[in-house]
Structure formats: structure tokens, C-alpha cells
Short mmCIF file of C-alpha atoms in Angstrom, two decimals:
data_model
loop_
_atom_site.label_atom_id
_atom_site.label_comp_id
_atom_site.label_asym_id
_atom_site.label_seq_id
_atom_site.Cartn_x
_atom_site.Cartn_y
_atom_site.Cartn_z
CA UNK M 1 26.74 22.33 6.83
CA UNK M 2 23.94 19.92 7.03
CA UNK M 3 20.76 20.63 4.50
CA UNK M 4 18.44 20.15 7.41
CA UNK M 5 18.87 20.64 11.15
CA UNK M 6 15.76 19.84 13.34
CA UNK M 7 15.81 20.64 17.02
CA UNK M 8 13.64 19.97 19.57
CA UNK M 9 10.96 20.39 17.23
CA UNK M 10 7.19 19.69 18.83
CA UNK M 11 3.45 20.57 17.20
CA UNK M 12 0.33 19.24 18.86
CA UNK M 13 -3.27 19.34 17.33
CA UNK M 14 -5.86 19.91 20.21
CA UNK M 15 -5.08 17.15 22.37
CA UNK M 16 -2.83 15.01 20.16
CA UNK M 17 0.66 15.38 19.98
CA UNK M 18 1.93 15.06 16.43
CA UNK M 19 5.63 15.52 17.43
CA UNK M 20 6.79 15.24 20.12
CA UNK M 21 10.37 17.09 20.76
CA UNK M 22 12.42 15.35 17.66
CA UNK M 23 15.79 16.16 16.93
CA UNK M 24 17.98 14.93 13.86
CA UNK M 25 19.95 16.38 10.83
CA UNK M 26 20.23 15.76 7.22
CA UNK M 27 23.30 16.05 5.46
CA UNK M 28 24.09 17.46 2.03
CA UNK M 29 23.32 15.53 -0.89
CA UNK M 30 21.82 12.47 1.47
CA UNK M 31 19.02 10.65 0.88
CA UNK M 32 17.18 10.40 4.03
CA UNK M 33 14.11 8.43 4.84
CA UNK M 34 11.25 8.24 7.10
CA UNK M 35 9.33 5.15 7.73
CA UNK M 36 6.14 5.11 10.26
CA UNK M 37 3.17 4.15 10.43
CA UNK M 38 0.17 6.67 9.24
CA UNK M 39 -0.57 9.22 11.78
CA UNK M 40 3.14 9.02 12.98
CA UNK M 41 3.74 12.96 11.94
CA UNK M 42 5.65 12.70 9.42
CA UNK M 43 3.35 14.42 7.23
CA UNK M 44 3.36 17.12 10.25
CA UNK M 45 7.18 17.17 10.12
CA UNK M 46 7.23 17.76 6.38
CA UNK M 47 4.49 21.00 6.45
CA UNK M 48 7.07 22.24 9.05
CA UNK M 49 9.98 21.41 6.94
CA UNK M 50 8.25 23.24 3.70
CA UNK M 51 7.31 26.36 5.75
CA UNK M 52 3.49 25.39 5.50
CA UNK M 53 2.88 25.11 9.16
CA UNK M 54 4.62 26.50 12.03
CA UNK M 55 5.98 24.39 15.40
CA UNK M 56 4.79 25.26 18.74
CA UNK M 57 8.34 24.94 20.09
CA UNK M 58 12.01 24.08 18.70
CA UNK M 59 13.33 25.15 15.45
CA UNK M 60 14.14 23.71 12.25
CA UNK M 61 16.92 25.02 9.43
CA UNK M 62 16.42 24.13 5.44
CA UNK M 63 20.07 25.51 4.37
CA UNK M 64 20.69 27.25 7.40
CA UNK M 65 17.91 29.37 6.72
CA UNK M 66 14.91 29.07 9.29
CA UNK M 67 11.56 28.14 8.44
CA UNK M 68 9.58 30.76 10.39
CA UNK M 69 11.78 33.55 9.62
CA UNK M 70 12.89 33.13 5.97
CA UNK M 71 9.86 31.06 4.78
CA UNK M 72 10.28 32.76 1.72
CA UNK M 73 13.97 32.15 0.96
CA UNK M 74 13.37 28.60 1.33
CA UNK M 75 10.47 27.93 -1.05
CA UNK M 76 12.77 28.94 -3.16
CA UNK M 77 15.01 26.25 -2.51
CA UNK M 78 13.04 23.47 -1.80
CA UNK M 79 10.70 21.37 -3.93
CA UNK M 80 7.87 19.23 -2.63
CA UNK M 81 5.57 16.50 -3.19
CA UNK M 82 2.61 15.91 -0.89
CA UNK M 83 1.52 12.59 -0.32
CA UNK M 84 -2.23 13.21 -2.06
CA UNK M 85 -1.83 14.05 -5.64
CA UNK M 86 -1.90 17.81 -6.12
CA UNK M 87 -1.30 18.87 -9.25
CA UNK M 88 -4.37 20.40 -11.15
CA UNK M 89 -6.26 17.66 -12.62
CA UNK M 90 -8.10 19.81 -15.26
CA UNK M 91 -4.92 21.03 -16.76
CA UNK M 92 -2.83 19.24 -19.23
CA UNK M 93 0.85 17.59 -18.17
CA UNK M 94 2.50 20.38 -20.54
CA UNK M 95 -0.08 22.84 -18.78
CA UNK M 96 1.02 21.58 -15.30
CA UNK M 97 4.62 21.80 -15.68
CA UNK M 98 4.64 25.49 -17.14
CA UNK M 99 2.67 26.64 -14.51
CA UNK M 100 4.73 25.51 -11.66
CA UNK M 101 7.89 27.23 -13.42
CA UNK M 102 6.58 30.58 -13.86
CA UNK M 103 5.11 30.59 -10.26
CA UNK M 104 8.76 29.84 -9.65
CA UNK M 105 9.93 32.90 -11.83
CA UNK M 106 11.41 30.36 -14.19
CA UNK M 107 10.79 28.38 -17.52
CA UNK M 108 10.86 24.89 -18.38
CA UNK M 109 13.44 25.27 -21.17
CA UNK M 110 15.80 26.90 -18.57
CA UNK M 111 15.28 23.50 -16.27
CA UNK M 112 15.01 20.75 -18.44
CA UNK M 113 18.40 19.33 -18.17
CA UNK M 114 17.33 18.41 -14.40
CA UNK M 115 13.97 16.68 -15.64
CA UNK M 116 14.96 15.04 -18.52
CA UNK M 117 15.00 11.68 -17.72
CA UNK M 118 11.80 11.99 -15.95
CA UNK M 119 9.48 13.99 -18.09
CA UNK M 120 10.60 12.69 -21.15
CA UNK M 121 8.68 9.49 -20.07
CA UNK M 122 5.30 11.21 -20.02
CA UNK M 123 6.03 13.67 -22.92
CA UNK M 124 4.40 12.12 -25.18
CA UNK M 125 1.43 12.38 -23.00
CA UNK M 126 1.85 16.08 -22.84
CA UNK M 127 -1.42 17.20 -24.15
CA UNK M 128 -3.67 14.68 -21.80
CA UNK M 129 -5.48 16.34 -18.77
CA UNK M 130 -3.17 15.07 -15.39
CA UNK M 131 -6.26 13.62 -14.07
CA UNK M 132 -6.53 11.19 -16.84
CA UNK M 133 -3.04 9.89 -16.35
CA UNK M 134 -2.20 6.29 -14.41
CA UNK M 135 -0.59 6.48 -11.16
CA UNK M 136 2.69 6.12 -12.00
CA UNK M 137 2.71 8.74 -14.70
CA UNK M 138 0.86 11.16 -12.19
CA UNK M 139 4.02 10.72 -9.65
CA UNK M 140 6.32 11.36 -12.69
CA UNK M 141 4.98 14.66 -13.49
CA UNK M 142 4.80 15.43 -9.54
CA UNK M 143 8.26 15.04 -9.20
CA UNK M 144 9.36 16.90 -12.41
CA UNK M 145 6.47 19.88 -10.84
CA UNK M 146 8.52 19.65 -7.42
CA UNK M 147 11.77 19.98 -9.73
CA UNK M 148 11.33 22.31 -12.19
CA UNK M 149 12.45 25.60 -10.06
CA UNK M 150 15.93 23.45 -9.68
CA UNK M 151 15.57 23.27 -5.96
CA UNK M 152 18.48 21.86 -3.52
CA UNK M 153 16.16 19.90 -1.28
CA UNK M 154 13.45 17.87 -2.03
CA UNK M 155 10.67 16.26 0.23
CA UNK M 156 8.88 13.82 -0.64
CA UNK M 157 5.57 12.50 1.25
CA UNK M 158 4.97 8.79 0.35
CA UNK M 159 5.73 9.29 -3.57
CA UNK M 160 5.07 5.36 -3.92
CA UNK M 161 1.91 4.78 -2.51
CA UNK M 162 -0.58 2.80 -4.60
CA UNK M 163 2.08 2.80 -7.22
CA UNK M 164 3.13 -0.54 -8.74
CA UNK M 165 6.34 -2.49 -8.62
CA UNK M 166 7.89 -0.99 -11.80
CA UNK M 167 7.15 2.54 -11.31
CA UNK M 168 8.59 2.35 -7.91
CA UNK M 169 11.82 0.87 -9.31
CA UNK M 170 12.41 3.71 -11.72
CA UNK M 171 11.26 6.01 -9.09
CA UNK M 172 14.25 5.25 -7.11
CA UNK M 173 16.55 4.93 -9.66
CA UNK M 174 15.76 8.48 -10.42
CA UNK M 175 16.32 9.55 -7.04
CA UNK M 176 19.40 8.02 -7.00
CA UNK M 177 20.81 10.24 -10.04
CA UNK M 178 19.35 13.20 -8.34
CA UNK M 179 21.30 12.35 -5.29
CA UNK M 180 24.21 12.28 -7.09
CA UNK M 181 23.83 15.65 -8.82
CA UNK M 182 23.71 17.20 -5.27
CA UNK M 183 20.00 17.41 -4.39
CA UNK M 184 19.31 16.72 -0.64
CA UNK M 185 16.12 13.99 -0.98
CA UNK M 186 13.80 13.50 2.69
CA UNK M 187 11.44 10.83 1.52
CA UNK M 188 8.30 9.22 3.51
CA UNK M 189 7.77 5.74 2.56
CA UNK M 190 5.51 2.60 4.04
CA UNK M 191 7.66 0.22 1.83
CA UNK M 192 10.51 -1.14 3.71
CA UNK M 193 12.05 -2.41 0.52
CA UNK M 194 12.35 1.75 -0.16
CA UNK M 195 13.78 2.22 3.23
CA UNK M 196 16.99 0.03 2.65
CA UNK M 197 17.64 2.08 -0.35
CA UNK M 198 18.08 5.63 1.62
CA UNK M 199 21.55 6.47 3.62
CA UNK M 200 19.79 6.83 6.46
CA UNK M 201 16.39 5.92 7.82
CA UNK M 202 14.57 7.25 10.92
CA UNK M 203 11.65 5.59 12.20
CA UNK M 204 8.83 7.45 13.93
CA UNK M 205 5.84 6.95 15.44
CA UNK M 206 3.50 8.67 17.55
CA UNK M 207 5.60 11.77 17.08
CA UNK M 208 8.37 10.38 18.40
CA UNK M 209 11.67 9.40 16.53
CA UNK M 210 12.67 5.48 17.80
CA UNK M 211 15.72 5.33 15.75
CA UNK M 212 18.09 6.81 13.36
CA UNK M 213 20.68 5.24 11.61
CA UNK M 214 21.82 3.48 8.17
CA UNK M 215 19.52 0.60 6.73
CA UNK M 216 22.51 -2.02 7.93
CA UNK M 217 23.11 -0.49 10.90
CA UNK M 218 19.32 -0.85 11.58
CA UNK M 219 19.27 -4.62 11.12
CA UNK M 220 22.25 -5.25 13.47
CA UNK M 221 20.25 -3.89 16.52
CA UNK M 222 17.46 -6.82 15.99
CA UNK M 223 17.78 -8.53 19.63
CA UNK M 224 15.96 -11.88 19.07
CA UNK M 225 16.47 -14.76 17.05
CA UNK M 226 14.47 -15.47 14.35
CA UNK M 227 13.59 -18.60 12.25
CA UNK M 228 12.01 -18.80 8.89
CA UNK M 229 8.88 -21.40 8.80
CA UNK M 230 7.20 -22.82 6.08
CA UNK M 231 4.35 -25.03 5.71
CA UNK M 232 1.67 -26.24 3.36
CA UNK M 233 -1.17 -24.07 4.69
CA UNK M 234 0.12 -20.64 5.76
CA UNK M 235 -2.84 -19.48 7.63
CA UNK M 236 -3.01 -22.21 10.09
CA UNK M 237 0.54 -22.41 10.14
CA UNK M 238 0.35 -18.47 11.38
CA UNK M 239 -1.96 -19.14 14.23
CA UNK M 240 -0.41 -22.46 15.52
CA UNK M 241 3.44 -20.78 15.99
CA UNK M 242 1.33 -18.42 17.87
CA UNK M 243 0.55 -20.55 20.37
CA UNK M 244 3.96 -22.20 20.52
CA UNK M 245 5.53 -21.87 24.23
CA UNK M 246 8.22 -19.11 24.04
CA UNK M 247 7.31 -17.42 20.67
CA UNK M 248 7.65 -13.51 20.57
CA UNK M 249 6.51 -12.80 17.47
CA UNK M 250 4.80 -14.41 14.47
CA UNK M 251 5.13 -12.77 11.06
CA UNK M 252 4.21 -13.78 7.61
CA UNK M 253 6.78 -12.79 5.13
CA UNK M 254 5.59 -14.36 1.77
CA UNK M 255 4.89 -17.70 1.72
CA UNK M 256 6.89 -18.04 4.85
CA UNK M 257 6.73 -17.27 8.18
CA UNK M 258 9.12 -15.27 10.35
CA UNK M 259 9.07 -16.06 14.16
CA UNK M 260 10.98 -14.76 17.06
CA UNK M 261 12.53 -15.90 20.33
CA UNK M 262 13.82 -14.20 23.11
CA UNK M 263 15.31 -17.21 24.30
CA UNK M 264 18.88 -17.92 22.25
CA UNK M 265 18.50 -21.57 22.26
CA UNK M 266 15.38 -22.42 20.84
CA UNK M 267 15.09 -26.28 19.73
CA UNK M 268 14.37 -26.51 16.31
CA UNK M 269 13.35 -30.25 16.65
CA UNK M 270 10.86 -29.19 19.19
CA UNK M 271 9.10 -26.86 17.02
CA UNK M 272 9.40 -29.15 14.17
CA UNK M 273 7.44 -31.92 16.20
CA UNK M 274 4.89 -29.45 17.39
CA UNK M 275 3.88 -28.53 13.60
CA UNK M 276 3.68 -32.14 12.81
CA UNK M 277 1.46 -32.63 15.89
CA UNK M 278 -0.84 -30.15 14.27
CA UNK M 279 -0.90 -31.88 11.26
CA UNK M 280 0.98 -29.38 8.85
CA UNK M 281 2.66 -30.78 6.24
CA UNK M 282 5.53 -29.61 3.99
CA UNK M 283 7.17 -28.35 7.18
CA UNK M 284 10.36 -26.15 6.58
CA UNK M 285 12.52 -24.47 9.60
CA UNK M 286 16.00 -22.57 8.68
CA UNK M 287 17.25 -19.68 10.99
CA UNK M 288 16.40 -16.44 9.32
CA UNK M 289 18.67 -12.97 9.28
CA UNK M 290 16.45 -9.92 10.16
CA UNK M 291 15.47 -7.91 7.18
CA UNK M 292 14.70 -3.65 8.19
CA UNK M 293 11.09 -4.79 7.82
CA UNK M 294 11.49 -7.00 10.98
CA UNK M 295 13.43 -4.46 12.99
CA UNK M 296 10.35 -1.95 12.15
CA UNK M 297 7.74 -4.09 13.66
CA UNK M 298 9.99 -5.04 16.51
CA UNK M 299 10.34 -1.22 17.00
CA UNK M 300 6.45 -0.95 16.51
CA UNK M 301 4.68 -3.57 19.20
CA UNK M 302 7.53 -2.64 21.62
CA UNK M 303 5.99 0.89 21.97
CA UNK F 1 -7.84 -22.52 -0.40
CA UNK F 2 -7.77 -23.09 -4.39
CA UNK F 3 -9.21 -26.39 -5.30
CA UNK F 4 -9.19 -26.94 -9.00
CA UNK F 5 -12.32 -29.63 -8.53
CA UNK F 6 -14.26 -26.55 -6.98
CA UNK F 7 -16.94 -24.58 -9.10
CA UNK F 8 -15.92 -21.76 -10.83
CA UNK F 9 -17.68 -18.78 -9.15
CA UNK F 10 -16.22 -16.33 -11.82
CA UNK F 11 -16.00 -17.27 -15.48
CA UNK F 12 -14.79 -14.31 -17.92
CA UNK F 13 -14.70 -15.09 -21.61
CA UNK F 14 -13.30 -12.65 -24.13
CA UNK F 15 -13.88 -9.62 -21.65
CA UNK F 16 -13.25 -6.40 -23.68
CA UNK F 17 -13.72 -3.03 -22.23
CA UNK F 18 -13.18 -0.08 -25.02
CA UNK F 19 -12.76 3.24 -24.16
CA UNK F 20 -12.93 5.13 -27.99
CA UNK F 21 -10.02 3.15 -29.88
CA UNK F 22 -8.21 2.35 -26.51
CA UNK F 23 -8.70 -1.38 -25.10
CA UNK F 24 -8.56 -1.06 -21.47
CA UNK F 25 -9.41 -4.84 -21.30
CA UNK F 26 -8.30 -6.75 -24.38
CA UNK F 27 -9.99 -9.87 -24.66
CA UNK F 28 -9.44 -11.36 -20.76
CA UNK F 29 -10.43 -14.76 -20.25
CA UNK F 30 -9.91 -16.30 -16.77
CA UNK F 31 -11.72 -18.28 -13.89
CA UNK F 32 -11.80 -18.30 -10.47
CA UNK F 33 -12.91 -20.89 -8.06
CA UNK F 34 -15.24 -20.45 -5.22
CA UNK F 35 -13.10 -19.62 -2.30
CA UNK F 36 -9.76 -19.08 -3.48
CA UNK F 37 -7.71 -16.11 -2.77
CA UNK F 38 -7.07 -14.70 -6.28
CA UNK F 39 -4.65 -11.77 -6.67
CA UNK F 40 -5.41 -9.82 -9.62
CA UNK F 41 -1.84 -7.95 -10.43
CA UNK F 42 -0.48 -5.35 -12.93
CA UNK F 43 0.98 -2.66 -13.62
CA UNK F 44 -1.05 1.17 -13.03
CA UNK F 45 -3.16 1.42 -16.05
CA UNK F 46 -3.18 -2.09 -16.99
CA UNK F 47 -6.62 -2.42 -16.46
CA UNK F 48 -7.46 -3.91 -13.54
CA UNK F 49 -9.87 -1.40 -11.90
CA UNK F 50 -11.76 -1.34 -15.13
CA UNK F 51 -12.00 -5.14 -15.05
CA UNK F 52 -12.97 -5.10 -11.20
CA UNK F 53 -15.71 -2.52 -12.12
CA UNK F 54 -17.40 -4.70 -14.94
CA UNK F 55 -17.54 -7.80 -12.17
CA UNK F 56 -19.22 -5.80 -9.90
CA UNK F 57 -21.79 -4.71 -12.13
CA UNK F 58 -21.01 -1.36 -12.06
CA UNK F 59 -19.96 -0.87 -15.73
CA UNK F 60 -20.86 -2.69 -18.71
CA UNK F 61 -18.16 -4.62 -21.23
CA UNK F 62 -17.52 -3.47 -24.91
CA UNK F 63 -18.29 -7.44 -25.11
CA UNK F 64 -17.59 -10.81 -23.63
CA UNK F 65 -19.43 -13.68 -21.42
CA UNK F 66 -19.30 -12.82 -17.73
CA UNK F 67 -20.59 -14.86 -14.86
CA UNK F 68 -20.11 -13.77 -11.10
CA UNK F 69 -21.54 -15.86 -8.60
CA UNK F 70 -23.61 -17.98 -10.57
CA UNK F 71 -25.37 -14.67 -12.26
CA UNK F 72 -25.27 -12.87 -15.86
CA UNK F 73 -23.24 -9.58 -16.04
CA UNK F 74 -25.69 -8.45 -18.15
CA UNK F 75 -28.71 -9.54 -17.09
CA UNK F 76 -28.63 -9.87 -13.39
CA UNK F 77 -26.07 -7.04 -12.16
CA UNK F 78 -28.36 -6.48 -8.68
CA UNK F 79 -28.40 -10.01 -8.26
CA UNK F 80 -24.86 -9.99 -8.25
CA UNK F 81 -24.49 -6.96 -6.07
CA UNK F 82 -26.23 -8.54 -3.50
CA UNK F 83 -23.65 -11.59 -3.57
CA UNK F 84 -20.60 -9.49 -3.40
CA UNK F 85 -18.70 -7.25 -1.22
CA UNK F 86 -16.09 -4.70 -2.49
CA UNK F 87 -13.81 -2.32 -0.72
CA UNK F 88 -11.99 0.37 -3.05
CA UNK F 89 -8.63 2.11 -2.66
CA UNK F 90 -10.74 4.99 -1.23
CA UNK F 91 -12.33 2.91 1.35
CA UNK F 92 -16.26 3.84 0.86
CA UNK F 93 -16.83 4.79 4.28
CA UNK F 94 -18.31 8.18 5.30
CA UNK F 95 -16.38 10.21 7.21
CA UNK F 96 -18.32 12.36 8.98
CA UNK F 97 -20.51 9.56 10.18
CA UNK F 98 -19.87 7.45 13.34
CA UNK F 99 -17.91 4.08 13.42
CA UNK F 100 -21.16 2.51 14.46
CA UNK F 101 -23.39 4.57 12.41
CA UNK F 102 -21.45 3.06 9.04
CA UNK F 103 -21.81 -0.10 10.12
CA UNK F 104 -25.75 0.41 10.51
CA UNK F 105 -25.46 2.24 7.31
CA UNK F 106 -24.18 -0.72 4.77
CA UNK F 107 -25.44 -3.10 7.22
CA UNK F 108 -28.87 -1.47 6.08
CA UNK F 109 -28.23 -0.99 2.40
CA UNK F 110 -27.87 -4.96 2.42
CA UNK F 111 -31.01 -5.73 4.10
CA UNK F 112 -30.02 -6.62 7.93
CA UNK F 113 -32.63 -6.36 10.28
CA UNK F 114 -31.98 -4.23 13.20
CA UNK F 115 -31.59 -6.65 15.76
CA UNK F 116 -29.10 -8.60 13.60
CA UNK F 117 -27.19 -5.18 12.73
CA UNK F 118 -27.03 -4.62 16.72
CA UNK F 119 -25.64 -8.00 16.99
CA UNK F 120 -22.94 -7.73 14.17
CA UNK F 121 -21.85 -4.50 15.23
CA UNK F 122 -21.34 -5.27 18.64
CA UNK F 123 -19.25 -8.67 17.77
CA UNK F 124 -17.17 -6.91 15.30
CA UNK F 125 -16.27 -4.25 17.89
CA UNK F 126 -15.02 -6.85 19.99
CA UNK F 127 -13.44 -8.74 17.11
CA UNK F 128 -11.54 -5.59 16.13
CA UNK F 129 -10.84 -4.38 19.42
CA UNK F 130 -12.50 -0.95 18.78
CA UNK F 131 -15.23 -0.92 21.52
CA UNK F 132 -14.29 2.75 22.51
CA UNK F 133 -14.11 3.64 19.05
CA UNK F 134 -17.96 2.94 18.32
CA UNK F 135 -19.18 6.23 18.47
CA UNK F 136 -16.03 8.24 17.32
CA UNK F 137 -16.06 9.76 13.72
CA UNK F 138 -14.27 7.86 10.76
CA UNK F 139 -11.84 11.05 9.99
CA UNK F 140 -10.80 10.95 13.50
CA UNK F 141 -9.66 7.05 13.97
CA UNK F 142 -6.04 5.96 12.16
CA UNK F 143 -6.10 4.46 8.68
CA UNK F 144 -5.08 1.05 10.00
CA UNK F 145 -8.75 0.76 11.85
CA UNK F 146 -10.44 2.52 8.87
CA UNK F 147 -9.04 -0.28 6.56
CA UNK F 148 -10.03 -3.34 8.67
CA UNK F 149 -13.48 -1.53 9.55
CA UNK F 150 -14.09 -1.17 5.72
CA UNK F 151 -13.27 -5.09 5.05
CA UNK F 152 -15.47 -6.07 8.37
CA UNK F 153 -18.80 -3.81 6.49
CA UNK F 154 -17.60 -5.09 3.04
CA UNK F 155 -18.54 -8.69 4.30
CA UNK F 156 -21.13 -7.99 6.63
CA UNK F 157 -23.55 -9.56 4.94
CA UNK F 158 -21.87 -12.63 4.30
CA UNK F 159 -21.16 -12.39 0.26
CA UNK F 160 -20.14 -15.24 -1.89
CA UNK F 161 -17.07 -12.74 -3.17
CA UNK F 162 -15.21 -9.76 -1.60
CA UNK F 163 -13.58 -7.54 -4.56
CA UNK F 164 -10.73 -6.10 -2.65
CA UNK F 165 -8.94 -3.17 -4.93
CA UNK F 166 -5.59 -1.90 -3.17
CA UNK F 167 -6.93 -2.27 0.25
CA UNK F 168 -3.40 -2.21 1.67
CA UNK F 169 -2.20 0.94 0.42
CA UNK F 170 0.02 3.06 2.50
CA UNK F 171 -0.43 1.21 6.21
CA UNK F 172 2.55 -0.04 8.39
CA UNK F 173 3.85 -3.76 8.21
CA UNK F 174 2.36 -4.64 11.16
CA UNK F 175 -1.21 -3.34 10.22
CA UNK F 176 -0.56 -4.99 7.11
CA UNK F 177 -0.13 -8.33 8.26
CA UNK F 178 -3.38 -8.15 10.38
CA UNK F 179 -5.41 -7.16 7.49
CA UNK F 180 -4.26 -10.43 5.67
CA UNK F 181 -5.35 -12.51 8.92
CA UNK F 182 -8.49 -11.28 8.02
CA UNK F 183 -8.31 -12.17 4.74
CA UNK F 184 -7.10 -15.54 5.27
CA UNK F 185 -10.19 -15.86 8.07
CA UNK F 186 -12.74 -15.13 5.44
CA UNK F 187 -11.16 -17.40 2.79
CA UNK F 188 -11.18 -20.28 5.29
CA UNK F 189 -15.18 -19.08 5.49
CA UNK F 190 -15.91 -20.12 2.11
CA UNK F 191 -15.78 -16.17 1.04
CA UNK F 192 -13.65 -16.52 -2.16
CA UNK F 193 -11.29 -13.14 -2.13
CA UNK F 194 -10.59 -11.22 -5.27
CA UNK F 195 -7.84 -8.74 -4.44
CA UNK F 196 -5.41 -6.31 -6.17
CA UNK F 197 -1.92 -5.12 -4.23
CA UNK F 198 1.05 -3.48 -5.21
CA UNK F 199 3.12 -5.35 -2.56
CA UNK F 200 4.81 -8.12 -4.04
CA UNK F 201 5.09 -9.96 -0.50
CA UNK F 202 1.12 -9.96 -0.57
CA UNK F 203 1.21 -11.54 -3.95
CA UNK F 204 2.63 -14.56 -2.68
CA UNK F 205 0.09 -15.13 0.10
CA UNK F 206 -2.55 -15.63 -2.86
CA UNK F 207 -3.92 -18.99 -4.14
CA UNK F 208 -3.64 -18.12 -7.63
CA UNK F 209 -1.99 -15.20 -9.58
CA UNK F 210 -2.84 -13.25 -12.69
CA UNK F 211 -0.87 -10.54 -13.68
CA UNK F 212 -2.11 -7.95 -16.02
CA UNK F 213 -0.08 -6.17 -18.85
CA UNK F 214 -1.61 -3.28 -21.23
CA UNK F 215 -5.18 -4.94 -21.05
CA UNK F 216 -3.92 -8.23 -21.06
CA UNK F 217 -3.44 -10.89 -19.12
CA UNK F 218 0.31 -12.01 -19.26
CA UNK F 219 0.39 -14.83 -16.67
CA UNK F 220 -1.81 -16.86 -14.54
CA UNK F 221 -0.57 -19.60 -12.26
CA UNK F 222 -0.12 -20.30 -8.45
CA UNK F 223 3.13 -18.04 -7.29
CA UNK F 224 5.23 -21.07 -7.12
CA UNK F 225 4.57 -22.16 -10.47
CA UNK F 226 5.13 -18.52 -11.83
CA UNK F 227 8.29 -18.57 -9.80
CA UNK F 228 9.13 -21.76 -11.24
CA UNK F 229 8.41 -20.69 -14.96
CA UNK F 230 10.21 -17.14 -14.69
CA UNK F 231 13.17 -18.34 -12.91
CA UNK F 232 12.57 -15.86 -10.22
CA UNK F 233 13.22 -16.07 -6.62
CA UNK F 234 10.30 -14.11 -5.55
CA UNK F 235 6.70 -12.54 -7.03
CA UNK F 236 8.52 -9.40 -7.18
CA UNK F 237 11.25 -11.08 -9.87
CA UNK F 238 8.37 -12.13 -11.35
CA UNK F 239 6.23 -9.15 -12.11
CA UNK F 240 9.07 -7.06 -12.92
CA UNK F 241 10.00 -9.62 -15.63
CA UNK F 242 6.53 -9.46 -17.20
CA UNK F 243 5.88 -5.60 -16.61
CA UNK F 244 8.75 -4.07 -17.31
CA UNK F 245 9.04 -5.16 -20.67
CA UNK F 246 6.53 -2.48 -21.80
CA UNK F 247 8.38 0.34 -20.39
CA UNK F 248 11.45 -0.29 -22.24
#
């Protein structure tokens, strides 16, 4: 039985269709990622799955339980980390954790094993008020609180937004360990490198699912021919590339630009001469493999 | 654009900021050149926001010599504020004012005249492609729009320096790039950009990058030189090498 089944789900707020007829399922112990821009419907979906709001149409189940009828039972089975830091800022680290354990009728001691890896990193600061923690520590505390009642499904809404690269790496290592313990994880992220760490990803925009696939399958569907172009002055390079005949998209990727052509047989020499003519120096052009960010941006601009 | 011969627009010498016995900034020293895009990186809690608040004249250092835009941080804070722009992680637009009212408010604070404000607002709406949103409440417009608007408002008075504290957190990859187009444009017009980010591909767009670890500057150079020095293929690797040490 899949851990989550969503069937023709819809939700609107006044005239805005936040979720527009979406269907998908998530397997047990799957690490399932949602990527999509702000306002695409991720948070609405997560709130329905966590039984905080009810859908207008369609159904959703978690562990076979209906999100509307069986909401009380579901709440015992899921751990939820909302996008906004929602712990008590004026309680200490330890007090927050005890509070969440008590609310769910358990104790920290009983489930300590599950959170040990994560919690041990913030335990030296357990007397500190949660509001005084750094971003990375807040997120570790929030994850500990979401796990303390031993849920079988974890729902994480942009847990790493505003978090530094080191803490992000550690956070994803923890998610992998939790997955290996059999926990199903649904996670939303704006970081494309994180999307590629998921078993499957769903791309969502304007309340619609645009694609659901493994990261490697998503990459295979990239339709155009792609080049990586470098020059000394990246800002003028980006602008000049945009006006080169036949160019489909131009996006900066670190110190290079990714340029796509719908035409298969793009002449690199022609582009090189064009850039020289515009006064560029240090020009390097090479064919590039699309990554998940290229694919996502292609899907975004298509709609 | 980084030009080693350009004048120093920010000079920081032995900046110390203590909270009790904790050193948030532990003897920072660096200079920022006029017109450059300066990346100010560091892990959460490394002391970036503390330093930015001091540079913006919002808080006093415990000790150290600092000059921002030609003004002394102790004696000329009001002059500094008039010559800089600032955009925080939680952009400071007013949710319950409209797009236009926010522009009018900030432009008014910086002393622009009514006629100038009307003109700037109109050209901004045009440039940001937000004409139909002019009279919408900030709370109702998408995050990406808010960010672009917050940046435009932060430089509406043509400051010498703009400070951007994690301006791109949480937005989609297309909007993030459009935002950087705006940064490049401001920089090409001579505005010095001082920016923090957790996206390491954005670190590569900076002319120079400093990386703070535990209140100190652990490295400062161009992205190319940093990558060479640490034998890394990307700024992400450089960052992990420097910032991960303290965790283990």
C-alpha cells in the first residue's frame, strides 16, 4: 500500500485555484520532492495532507486513512515541519521538545534513539531559547520536534530555505537515514541540487503537476540542444547571447551561461564569431548536459 | 566590476562586536572597492547580519575603525544611511500598502520630490512589468515580484552602496536569475553591491567573495582564485571545505 494517495485533489481560495485537479502517490519509505515557485500550491497541498485544511474536491489518504474523515488518526502518524519556524521562541530547546512529546502522549526518552543523530548536535544548547538559535539549529530542533512521536510519514515544507550549504548537506544526510529507517518523506525545496537527491520529484506550478519522475528521467526529457558559454564579462555576455539569432533561452549558471537552441545543428563557430564581434574576451563554448535546474526552468517558461 | 585601483568605498579595520562574552565579529578587516559586487558568505550564525547592521549604521561596534561611503561609522551614521540602500531577508515592504504606496513611502523618506516620485514609480512599473499591479496590496503579489520591488525601492535614491541580506531565499530559479540581472545592472551603473546568499552558484557571480567562519573572515578573494587555492571545482566545495571544519 502506498503511504500517500492523492486523487483529483482541488482547492481554491476566492478566485485562485491553489490546487487544480492533482493526482499522485508516494510509496512507503520513498523520499519524494516537490519543486515549484512560491505560490505554486505546495503549502496548500501539505496543509491538506496534514489535515489542517479540507479540499474542495477529490480525496487524499495517508497510510490508507482519509484526510477528512480520519484526521485524528492521521495526526498521530505524521510529522510536519511548516515553512515558517513555528516552535515557541520563548521556550528553551529542551522545553520545546518536551512540549511536543507530551502533546503526542509520549516522552523524549522513549523515542530518543530516532532523534539522537539530529538532537545531539543541538543538545549542548538545550537551555537556550529557541528564538535565539541560528537558522541551521532552529531547523534541527524543528525536525527533532516533528519526529519525537515516531511518525511514519514526514512532511517538510521548505525545511532548508535560508539555511547555509553545510547545514543543508547535513540535513539531507539525516533525511536519508530516516528514509532507511522506513520513514516516508515528502519535502518541498527551492534548491535544485536537493531535488536531485530525491527518489522522485514532482514539478508543480499554478496548482498543476507538470511532471513526476525520477531526477535522472526528468533530465532525459530536456528537449533542446544546450551549450555552456563563458566570457570574461558575464553580465554583457548574458545580454548579448539573448539577441543571438535562434537562441531559445539564456540562463546564468555560476560563471558560465547555459544557452539553448531549438535548432539541433547550431554552429559553435558562428556564435564564437558573433561574441568576438561584440568585443568579448575569454570566450569558451562547449556542449552541456542539462541538469534538473535547466529542465525545471524550461517547464516553467513553457506555461 | 572589481578594479583593484578603484577607491575603497568600505573600509573595515579590526571590527569587534561582542554580545556578553561572545564574539559575533572577531577582528574583521577588509575593504570593498567602488562598483564591485562583494559576496559576504558564511554559515548561519557566523556573524554576517551583525556586521551588516554595523555597516548600515544600525548598531555600534564594540571596537574597530570603519568607514562606509566616505563616512565614519561612529560620527556620521545619518550620512551613511542617506548614502546606502538596504534590503533585508524579510523585505521591508509594507504588506497592507499597495505597490505604489510603498514606492511613494520609501522615495519620500529619502527626500525625493512628489514629481520625481511619480516619474520613478512609472518607470519602475514599466521596467518590472508590474503596471497592472500598481494598486494591488503587497500581500497579494507573488514573492518574486516583492523581491524585485524591494530591490528597486532599496536603490530608488541612487545610493553609493546597496546591502542585500539573503535577497533570493526561497524563490524559483528563473526569478533568482532575473534578480541577479538587476544586481548586475545596478553594478554596471556604479552602485557597489554588498550581498549575502546561501546559493553557492550566486557566489560565483560576485567579483570577490569573503567567507566568514565563527565571527572571522576565513577567506577573501575572487571566486576563481578561491577555487584554485582550495583545489575545488565550485564555490560550493570551497564553502564546505572552510565552513564544515567547525562542525566536526
